Amino acid sequence: MPDDCLKGTSMKKYIDTIRDKITIDDLAEPYQEIASIIGSDNYIKLCEELGGTRLILPKIKNLTKKLYLQESGRIKRCHV
């Protein structure tokens, strides 16, 4: 879409008008896998909130590593 098609309106307003029409196939190929996992509506929300942010997701084994170490007694939990 040429940039001049969006003159006079914000991108958010434009996305809101076509939100129900967006499919996973409309997304650039590298992002289709993420949208297929979380859904295209959630992918749009993710872009609205974190768009432009570099995001590295942890491997599942590292997702709860700190909690695992706390519960196994390998590190102490700090109570504030």
XYZ file of N, CA and C in Angstrom:
240
model
N 0.854 -1.185 0.000
C 0.000 0.000 0.000
C 0.887 1.230 0.000
N 0.653 2.134 -0.931
C 1.447 3.366 -0.960
C 1.179 4.196 0.287
N 2.221 4.894 0.747
C 2.084 5.722 1.951
C 1.017 6.788 1.813
N 0.811 7.312 0.601
C -0.159 8.393 0.444
C -1.597 7.926 0.671
N -1.847 6.609 0.705
C -3.187 6.103 1.007
C -3.555 6.348 2.466
N -2.566 6.580 3.315
C -2.814 6.764 4.735
C -2.793 8.223 5.165
N -2.655 9.151 4.193
C -2.632 10.569 4.550
C -3.939 10.967 5.222
N -3.819 11.765 6.282
C -4.999 12.279 6.969
C -5.564 11.323 8.001
N -4.966 10.182 8.194
C -5.448 9.226 9.193
C -4.249 8.563 9.857
N -4.462 8.048 11.026
C -3.356 7.366 11.696
C -3.355 5.890 11.310
N -2.215 5.265 11.458
C -2.114 3.839 11.150
C -3.032 3.036 12.045
N -3.147 3.416 13.325
C -4.031 2.691 14.246
C -5.475 2.729 13.763
N -5.921 3.889 13.334
C -7.295 3.992 12.828
C -7.472 3.125 11.585
N -6.466 3.125 10.731
C -6.529 2.301 9.523
C -6.606 0.820 9.884
N -5.745 0.386 10.799
C -5.751 -1.016 11.217
C -7.088 -1.374 11.847
N -7.645 -0.473 12.653
C -8.947 -0.726 13.268
C -10.033 -0.946 12.220
N -9.933 -0.261 11.088
C -10.958 -0.416 10.046
C -10.825 -1.728 9.279
N -9.621 -2.303 9.258
C -9.434 -3.552 8.509
C -9.113 -4.744 9.407
N -9.118 -4.543 10.719
C -8.734 -5.590 11.679
C -9.439 -6.920 11.405
N -10.732 -6.893 11.160
C -11.496 -8.122 10.951
C -11.180 -8.796 9.620
N -10.522 -8.085 8.726
C -10.193 -8.640 7.409
C -8.784 -9.222 7.349
N -7.936 -8.893 8.324
C -6.539 -9.331 8.298
C -6.463 -10.830 8.583
N -5.757 -11.546 7.713
C -5.524 -12.971 7.919
C -4.024 -13.198 8.090
N -3.680 -14.371 8.509
C -2.270 -14.718 8.676
C -1.531 -14.590 7.351
N -2.191 -14.934 6.255
C -1.554 -14.835 4.939
C -1.238 -13.395 4.541
N -1.905 -12.425 5.144
C -1.640 -11.014 4.850
C -0.350 -10.512 5.498
N 0.139 -11.240 6.483
C 1.347 -10.833 7.210
C 2.591 -11.244 6.438
N 3.679 -10.530 6.688
C 4.962 -10.903 6.084
C 5.337 -12.303 6.580
N 5.969 -13.065 5.725
C 6.262 -14.468 6.010
C 6.936 -14.739 7.353
N 7.917 -13.939 7.763
C 8.563 -14.254 9.052
C 7.619 -14.164 10.253
N 6.512 -13.447 10.124
C 5.601 -13.230 11.245
C 4.401 -14.163 11.232
N 4.227 -14.895 10.150
C 3.081 -15.782 10.030
C 3.099 -16.901 11.071
N 4.280 -17.411 11.386
C 4.369 -18.492 12.368
C 3.904 -18.025 13.744
N 4.326 -16.834 14.141
C 3.903 -16.297 15.444
C 2.388 -16.120 15.456
N 1.842 -15.527 14.400
C 0.401 -15.295 14.327
C -0.369 -16.613 14.304
N 0.190 -17.646 13.690
C -0.517 -18.928 13.658
C -0.545 -19.572 15.044
N 0.423 -19.249 15.885
C 0.469 -19.793 17.244
C -0.456 -19.017 18.182
N -0.415 -17.688 18.124
C -1.186 -16.879 19.087
C -2.461 -16.289 18.491
N -2.642 -16.423 17.194
C -3.821 -15.866 16.524
C -3.522 -14.489 15.959
N -4.147 -14.168 14.835
C -3.842 -12.896 14.177
C -4.286 -11.696 15.005
N -5.401 -11.799 15.728
C -5.845 -10.671 16.555
C -4.855 -10.408 17.689
N -4.378 -11.462 18.328
C -3.371 -11.293 19.388
C -2.054 -10.794 18.812
N -1.727 -11.210 17.588
C -0.505 -10.723 16.954
C -0.607 -9.216 16.700
N -1.762 -8.759 16.264
C -1.975 -7.319 16.041
C -1.838 -6.564 17.361
N -2.424 -7.106 18.433
C -2.301 -6.483 19.756
C -0.842 -6.419 20.191
N -0.104 -7.492 19.960
C 1.309 -7.527 20.297
C 2.068 -6.439 19.549
N 1.759 -6.274 18.276
C 2.402 -5.226 17.474
C 2.033 -3.834 17.966
N 0.768 -3.659 18.360
C 0.343 -2.356 18.879
C 1.105 -1.996 20.154
N 1.290 -2.966 21.027
C 1.929 -2.708 22.320
C 3.458 -2.687 22.247
N 4.035 -3.566 21.432
C 5.486 -3.725 21.437
C 6.131 -3.478 20.080
N 5.362 -2.981 19.132
C 5.878 -2.770 17.783
C 7.156 -1.954 17.779
N 8.156 -2.426 17.053
C 9.440 -1.748 16.979
C 10.425 -2.179 18.050
N 9.955 -2.991 18.993
C 10.800 -3.478 20.074
C 11.456 -4.778 19.650
N 12.731 -4.901 19.921
C 13.421 -6.168 19.656
C 13.028 -7.120 20.784
N 12.552 -8.287 20.419
C 12.025 -9.224 21.393
C 12.682 -10.579 21.201
N 13.303 -11.081 22.252
C 13.889 -12.413 22.226
C 13.136 -13.238 23.256
N 12.560 -14.328 22.831
C 11.790 -15.173 23.730
C 12.682 -16.273 24.296
N 12.534 -16.559 25.588
C 13.371 -17.606 26.190
C 12.906 -18.992 25.753
N 13.826 -19.945 25.810
C 13.439 -21.333 25.613
C 12.567 -21.720 26.790
N 11.693 -22.680 26.595
C 10.742 -23.057 27.637
C 11.457 -23.480 28.923
N 12.636 -24.114 28.806
C 13.346 -24.553 30.016
C 13.842 -23.376 30.842
N 14.042 -22.215 30.220
C 14.508 -21.035 30.940
C 13.372 -20.133 31.407
N 12.172 -20.445 30.976
C 11.018 -19.614 31.302
C 10.797 -19.527 32.811
N 10.993 -20.631 33.509
C 10.753 -20.657 34.957
C 12.011 -21.034 35.729
N 13.165 -20.782 35.150
C 14.422 -21.181 35.771
C 14.584 -20.591 37.174
N 14.294 -19.311 37.352
C 14.466 -18.667 38.662
C 13.544 -19.309 39.700
N 12.293 -19.558 39.321
C 11.349 -20.188 40.244
C 11.818 -21.595 40.603
N 12.306 -22.337 39.609
C 12.822 -23.686 39.862
C 13.982 -23.645 40.867
N 14.906 -22.719 40.665
C 16.050 -22.613 41.566
C 15.617 -22.213 42.971
N 14.612 -21.329 43.073
C 14.110 -20.931 44.382
C 13.449 -22.111 45.090
N 12.631 -22.843 44.372
C 11.906 -23.951 44.987
C 12.820 -25.116 45.326
N 13.896 -25.268 44.601
C 14.824 -26.363 44.891
C 15.821 -25.975 45.978
N 15.756 -24.713 46.445
C 16.636 -24.250 47.507
C 18.017 -23.834 47.032
N 18.219 -23.769 45.737
C 19.529 -23.390 45.218
C 19.781 -21.890 45.307
N 18.699 -21.102 45.293
C 18.823 -19.666 45.574
C 17.712 -19.296 46.547
N 17.980 -18.295 47.358
C 16.991 -17.880 48.343
C 16.056 -16.849 47.737
N 14.828 -16.933 48.146
C 13.810 -16.000 47.710
C 13.904 -14.751 48.567
N 13.905 -13.582 47.945
C 13.956 -12.311 48.683
C 12.540 -11.852 48.939
N 12.231 -11.602 50.191
C 10.909 -11.079 50.549
C 11.036 -9.596 50.810
N 10.229 -8.811 50.134
C 10.274 -7.365 50.269
C 9.136 -6.883 51.110
